[in-house]
Short mmCIF file of C-alpha atoms in Angstrom, two decimals:
data_model
loop_
_atom_site.label_atom_id
_atom_site.label_comp_id
_atom_site.label_asym_id
_atom_site.label_seq_id
_atom_site.Cartn_x
_atom_site.Cartn_y
_atom_site.Cartn_z
CA MET Q 921 0.12 -0.21 -0.03
CA TRP Q 922 1.41 3.44 -1.11
CA CYS Q 923 0.72 6.87 0.72
CA VAL Q 924 1.40 9.87 -1.20
CA ILE Q 925 1.94 12.83 0.37
CA ARG Q 926 2.25 16.61 -1.16
CA THR Q 927 3.29 19.56 0.42
CA ILE Q 928 1.47 22.81 -0.31
CA MET Q 929 4.32 25.34 0.06
CA ASP Q 930 8.01 25.49 -0.46
CA VAL Q 931 9.88 23.24 2.24
CA ALA Q 932 13.42 24.16 3.31
CA ALA Q 933 16.11 21.76 4.50
CA GLY Q 934 15.22 20.46 7.88
CA GLU Q 935 11.94 22.40 8.13
CA GLU Q 936 9.35 20.44 10.50
CA LEU Q 937 6.52 18.79 8.49
CA THR Q 938 3.02 19.40 10.21
CA ILE Q 939 -0.19 18.04 9.62
CA ASP Q 940 -3.58 20.53 9.42
CA TYR Q 941 -5.99 18.71 11.74
CA THR Q 942 -8.60 21.01 10.54
CA GLN Q 943 -11.17 20.29 7.86
CA GLU Q 944 -11.10 22.96 5.21
CA VAL Q 945 -14.59 24.43 6.58
CA VAL Q 946 -13.17 24.80 9.99
CA ALA Q 947 -9.88 26.61 8.80
CA LEU Q 948 -12.04 29.46 7.76
CA GLN Q 949 -13.63 29.88 11.23
CA PRO Q 950 -12.72 32.22 13.87
CA VAL Q 951 -9.76 31.25 16.35
CA HIS Q 952 -11.47 30.26 19.37
CA VAL Q 953 -13.86 28.12 17.31
CA ARG Q 954 -11.11 26.42 15.59
CA ARG Q 955 -9.61 25.96 18.94
CA ALA Q 956 -12.48 24.74 20.55
CA ALA Q 957 -13.09 21.97 17.86
CA LEU Q 958 -9.60 20.68 18.18
CA LEU Q 959 -9.65 21.00 22.05
CA ARG Q 960 -12.85 18.57 21.96
CA ASP Q 961 -11.98 16.23 18.98
CA LYS Q 962 -7.72 16.11 19.33
CA GLU Q 963 -7.37 17.18 23.10
CA PHE Q 964 -5.06 19.92 22.85
CA LEU Q 965 -4.96 23.91 22.75
CA CYS Q 966 -3.60 24.82 19.36
CA GLU Q 967 -0.59 27.02 19.43
CA CYS Q 968 0.05 27.33 15.59
CA PRO Q 969 0.91 30.54 14.33
CA ARG Q 970 -2.57 31.45 13.31
CA CYS Q 971 -4.10 30.34 16.16
CA SER Q 972 -1.76 32.12 18.54
CA ALA Q 973 -1.45 35.24 16.76
CA HIS Q 974 -2.72 38.19 18.67
CA GLY Q 975 -5.49 39.33 15.70
CA ASP Q 976 -7.97 36.96 14.30
CA ASP Q 977 -7.21 36.85 10.41
CA THR Q 978 -11.02 35.86 9.93
CA ARG Q 979 -12.58 38.51 11.66
CA ARG Q 980 -11.89 41.99 9.96
CA PHE Q 981 -13.71 45.26 10.22
CA PRO Q 982 -12.74 48.73 8.70
CA CYS Q 983 -11.28 51.21 10.50
CA GLN Q 984 -13.75 53.91 11.89
CA ALA Q 985 -11.80 56.60 9.93
CA LYS Q 986 -13.45 55.64 6.29
CA GLU Q 987 -10.61 57.57 4.66
CA CYS Q 988 -7.74 55.12 6.60
CA GLY Q 989 -8.48 52.05 4.53
CA GLY Q 990 -7.01 50.07 7.04
CA HIS Q 991 -8.97 47.37 9.49
CA HIS Q 992 -9.48 46.04 12.92
CA LEU Q 993 -8.69 42.49 13.71
CA VAL Q 994 -10.88 41.00 16.55
CA HIS Q 995 -8.78 39.62 19.60
CA GLN Q 996 -10.87 36.43 21.11
CA PRO Q 997 -8.30 33.35 21.53
CA THR Q 998 -10.86 31.18 23.19
CA ASP Q 999 -14.35 31.00 23.90
CA ALA Q 1000 -13.82 31.84 27.52
CA ASP Q 1001 -12.31 35.40 26.33
CA GLU Q 1002 -14.47 38.61 25.61
CA ALA Q 1003 -14.13 39.49 21.80
CA SER Q 1004 -12.45 43.14 21.38
CA LEU Q 1005 -11.16 44.98 18.38
CA LEU Q 1006 -7.52 45.55 17.90
CA PRO Q 1007 -5.92 49.03 16.82
CA CYS Q 1008 -6.49 49.69 13.06
CA SER Q 1009 -3.88 47.85 10.83
CA CYS Q 1010 -2.98 51.11 8.96
CA CYS Q 1011 -3.25 54.08 11.27
CA GLY Q 1012 -3.17 52.58 14.51
CA ALA Q 1013 -6.20 54.18 16.24
CA ALA Q 1014 -8.25 52.18 18.51
CA ALA Q 1015 -11.81 51.49 17.59
CA GLN Q 1016 -14.36 53.64 19.92
CA THR Q 1017 -16.10 51.48 22.10
CA ALA Q 1018 -19.61 52.33 20.75
CA TYR Q 1019 -18.29 51.57 17.46
CA ALA Q 1020 -16.66 48.10 18.46
CA ALA Q 1021 -19.86 47.16 20.12
CA SER Q 1022 -21.99 48.08 17.10
CA LEU Q 1023 -20.09 45.77 14.68
CA LEU Q 1024 -19.91 42.94 17.08
CA ARG Q 1025 -23.61 42.97 17.51
CA GLY Q 1026 -23.70 43.04 14.16
CA GLU Q 1027 -21.77 40.08 13.58
CA SER Q 1028 -23.64 38.12 16.12
CA ALA Q 1029 -27.14 38.77 14.55
CA LEU Q 1030 -25.50 38.04 11.09
CA VAL Q 1031 -24.22 34.39 12.55
CA SER Q 1032 -28.11 33.90 13.85
CA GLU Q 1033 -29.49 34.93 10.38
CA LEU Q 1034 -27.17 32.63 8.73
CA ARG Q 1035 -27.90 29.81 11.06
CA THR Q 1036 -31.40 30.13 10.15
CA THR Q 1037 -31.33 30.32 6.39
CA ASN Q 1038 -28.93 26.95 6.27
CA GLU Q 1039 -31.54 25.45 8.36
CA ILE Q 1040 -34.08 26.53 5.57
CA ILE Q 1041 -31.85 25.35 2.87
CA ASP Q 1042 -31.06 22.07 4.60
CA SER Q 1043 -34.51 20.99 5.35
CA GLY Q 1044 -35.71 21.60 1.86
CA ARG Q 1045 -38.28 24.43 2.61
CA ARG Q 1046 -36.52 26.69 0.09
CA ILE Q 1047 -39.31 25.30 -2.22
CA PHE Q 1048 -41.82 27.27 -0.14
CA VAL Q 1049 -39.86 30.36 0.16
CA ASP Q 1050 -39.25 33.48 -1.26
CA VAL Q 1051 -35.88 32.73 -2.39
CA VAL Q 1052 -35.39 36.25 -3.88
CA SER Q 1053 -36.08 37.99 -0.22
CA LEU Q 1054 -33.71 35.41 1.53
CA ILE Q 1055 -30.84 36.58 -0.79
CA GLN Q 1056 -31.70 39.98 -0.33
CA ARG Q 1057 -32.45 39.94 3.29
CA LEU Q 1058 -28.53 38.46 3.92
CA LYS Q 1059 -26.20 41.39 4.21
CA ALA Q 1060 -22.32 40.88 4.19
CA PRO Q 1061 -20.23 42.31 6.85
CA HIS Q 1062 -18.79 45.70 6.33
CA HIS Q 1063 -15.45 44.28 5.29
CA PRO Q 1064 -15.11 41.80 2.27
CA HIS Q 1065 -12.77 39.44 4.00
CA HIS Q 1066 -14.51 39.14 7.29
CA HIS Q 1067 -14.92 35.08 7.39
CA LEU Q 1068 -18.85 35.70 7.26
CA ALA Q 1069 -18.75 37.43 4.10
CA GLY Q 1070 -17.48 34.32 2.71
CA GLU Q 1071 -20.28 32.44 4.57
CA VAL Q 1072 -22.91 34.90 3.09
CA ALA Q 1073 -21.50 34.30 -0.70
CA ARG Q 1074 -21.85 30.85 -0.25
CA VAL Q 1075 -25.48 31.02 0.98
CA LYS Q 1076 -26.53 33.26 -1.66
CA TRP Q 1077 -24.86 30.90 -4.32
CA GLU Q 1078 -26.74 28.13 -3.05
CA LEU Q 1079 -29.93 30.28 -3.08
CA ALA Q 1080 -29.18 31.53 -6.64
CA ARG Q 1081 -28.25 28.50 -8.00
CA ASN Q 1082 -31.68 26.71 -7.15
CA VAL Q 1083 -33.90 29.60 -8.67
CA GLN Q 1084 -31.38 29.48 -11.60
CA GLN Q 1085 -30.32 33.24 -11.22
CA TRP Q 1086 -26.70 32.70 -12.66
CA GLY Q 1087 -25.80 36.20 -12.66
CA ASP Q 1088 -26.19 36.48 -9.14
CA ALA Q 1089 -24.79 32.85 -8.61
CA ALA Q 1090 -21.52 34.01 -10.28
CA GLU Q 1091 -21.25 37.15 -8.56
CA ALA Q 1092 -21.79 35.58 -5.16
CA LYS Q 1093 -19.17 32.85 -5.99
CA ARG Q 1094 -16.51 35.44 -6.89
CA ALA Q 1095 -17.08 36.99 -3.75
CA GLU Q 1096 -16.64 33.55 -1.61
CA ILE Q 1097 -13.30 33.19 -3.72
CA GLU Q 1098 -12.00 36.52 -3.00
CA CYS Q 1099 -12.68 36.17 1.01
CA ARG Q 1100 -10.72 32.38 0.88
CA ASN Q 1101 -8.06 33.75 -0.68
CA ALA Q 1102 -7.51 36.75 1.59
CA ILE Q 1103 -7.96 34.54 4.77
CA VAL Q 1104 -5.99 31.07 3.73
CA ARG Q 1105 -3.60 31.97 1.31
CA ILE Q 1106 -2.25 28.32 0.60
CA PRO Q 1107 -4.13 26.07 -2.17
CA ARG Q 1108 -7.14 24.32 -0.85
CA ARG Q 1109 -9.14 21.76 -2.46
CA ASP Q 1110 -12.36 23.58 -1.61
CA THR Q 1111 -11.35 26.86 -3.28
CA ALA Q 1112 -10.52 25.03 -6.58
CA VAL Q 1113 -13.96 23.58 -6.24
CA CYS Q 1114 -15.24 27.06 -5.84
CA PHE Q 1115 -13.43 28.24 -8.96
CA GLY Q 1116 -15.36 24.94 -10.84
CA ASN Q 1117 -18.74 26.40 -9.43
CA LEU Q 1118 -17.75 29.76 -10.78
CA GLY Q 1119 -17.24 28.10 -14.03
CA ASP Q 1120 -20.49 26.36 -14.19
CA ALA Q 1121 -22.35 29.47 -13.20
CA LEU Q 1122 -20.57 31.64 -15.90
CA VAL Q 1123 -21.26 28.85 -18.37
CA ALA Q 1124 -25.03 28.64 -17.93
CA GLN Q 1125 -25.03 32.64 -17.75
CA ALA Q 1126 -23.61 32.48 -21.00
CA GLY Q 1127 -26.34 30.20 -22.51
CA ALA Q 1128 -28.96 32.90 -21.79
CA SER Q 1129 -26.89 35.78 -22.89
CA ALA Q 1130 -26.37 37.76 -26.04
CA SER Q 1131 -23.54 36.70 -28.53
CA ALA Q 1132 -20.89 39.10 -27.66
CA GLN Q 1133 -21.68 38.96 -23.85
CA ALA Q 1134 -21.40 35.22 -24.04
CA SER Q 1135 -17.94 35.49 -25.56
CA VAL Q 1136 -16.81 37.26 -22.61
CA LEU Q 1137 -18.62 34.82 -19.85
CA LEU Q 1138 -17.03 31.78 -21.69
CA GLY Q 1139 -13.86 33.48 -21.46
CA GLU Q 1140 -14.20 34.13 -17.66
CA ALA Q 1141 -15.56 30.37 -17.52
CA GLN Q 1142 -12.40 29.25 -19.21
CA GLU Q 1143 -10.15 31.13 -16.67
CA ALA Q 1144 -12.07 29.87 -13.74
CA TYR Q 1145 -11.76 26.05 -14.66
CA GLN Q 1146 -8.08 26.66 -15.38
CA ARG Q 1147 -7.77 27.53 -11.91
CA ALA Q 1148 -9.87 24.92 -10.50
CA LEU Q 1149 -7.77 22.29 -12.71
CA GLN Q 1150 -4.48 23.96 -11.44
CA GLY Q 1151 -5.85 23.58 -7.83
CA LEU Q 1152 -6.99 19.95 -8.05
CA ILE Q 1153 -4.19 18.96 -9.69
CA PHE Q 1154 -1.66 20.53 -6.89
CA VAL Q 1155 -3.92 19.57 -4.15
CA LEU Q 1156 -5.10 16.03 -5.23
CA GLY Q 1157 -3.15 15.25 -8.13
CA PRO Q 1158 -3.59 14.57 -11.77
CA ASP Q 1159 -5.51 11.32 -11.39
CA HIS Q 1160 -8.09 12.11 -9.05
CA PRO Q 1161 -11.50 11.88 -10.47
CA TRP Q 1162 -12.09 15.57 -9.58
CA THR Q 1163 -9.23 16.54 -11.55
CA GLY Q 1164 -10.70 14.62 -14.71
CA VAL Q 1165 -13.88 16.48 -14.34
CA ALA Q 1166 -12.36 19.94 -14.16
CA ALA Q 1167 -10.27 18.86 -17.34
CA THR Q 1168 -13.34 17.58 -18.84
CA LYS Q 1169 -15.19 20.84 -18.42
CA LEU Q 1170 -12.21 23.04 -19.32
CA ALA Q 1171 -11.83 21.12 -22.66
CA ALA Q 1172 -15.78 21.46 -23.11
CA VAL Q 1173 -15.62 25.63 -22.95
CA GLN Q 1174 -12.53 25.66 -24.71
CA ALA Q 1175 -14.28 23.77 -27.83
CA ARG Q 1176 -17.36 26.10 -27.23
CA MET Q 1177 -15.39 29.09 -27.62
CA LEU Q 1178 -13.55 27.70 -30.64
CA ARG Q 1179 -16.95 26.93 -32.47
CA SER Q 1180 -18.58 30.34 -31.58
CA ALA Q 1181 -15.26 32.19 -32.63
CA SER Q 1182 -15.42 30.88 -36.04
CA PRO Q 1183 -19.04 30.44 -37.40
CA LEU Q 1184 -17.88 30.90 -40.91
CA ARG Q 1185 -15.95 27.97 -41.24
CA ARG Q 1186 -18.75 25.73 -39.39
CA HIS Q 1187 -20.84 26.70 -42.50
CA THR Q 1188 -18.17 25.87 -45.19
CA VAL Q 1189 -16.99 22.83 -44.00
CA GLY Q 1190 -16.90 20.33 -46.81
CA ALA Q 1191 -17.45 23.14 -49.53
CA PRO Q 1192 -14.92 22.71 -52.46
#
């Protein structure tokens, strides 16, 4: 029996190799949630560089000075600690008490709203509810790289896909990918799958669009499938079934682009 191990970044001679105990969904969760899961399942308090950092890279809020452009990270090492906002990453200003409290209340309310919406989706009740109103009701956090922004985007993708609103679905998947890449900067299987989902939505959207717009959408779909294929080869290897699916979809969209780019050639095949 063979075991193949792939590193996801360059490794220096003598460097310690470690294993990520968290599943991909957990890796995008806040520090106190990840640590609680590992303490419950693996019986240790994680002290890796991400979990032991002073600021939580999954919980970002914009600086109160709008012209600053910086962000506040949240400090909450464990469930037992109260959440607080760290000084701005750019200007160094502390968040005012009222501003910080408002942001954290909004964060908590959004967690509850997402929980309710996910319960609706999982139970199948989406057939009987106004999906459009659910999509509109979910408001992303103020910062696009807060982990809840990615979760809102994922739920919006699920809802839009079920009612075949492919433009909204593609927009949601772009936002989810941006958030994922900002938080977890190493190659991940689920991020590669997200690029495949984006390609699917763009191909479907192209099918209902005028010729010129369809060409643009297919070009973006090709790029999305290429990113999906590259990621899956890197993480799962070239022989994995998911990699094969991504390669098939990429070949199909490339063939479709070739056909749409040369209509005269199609009509003159076989002519003298």
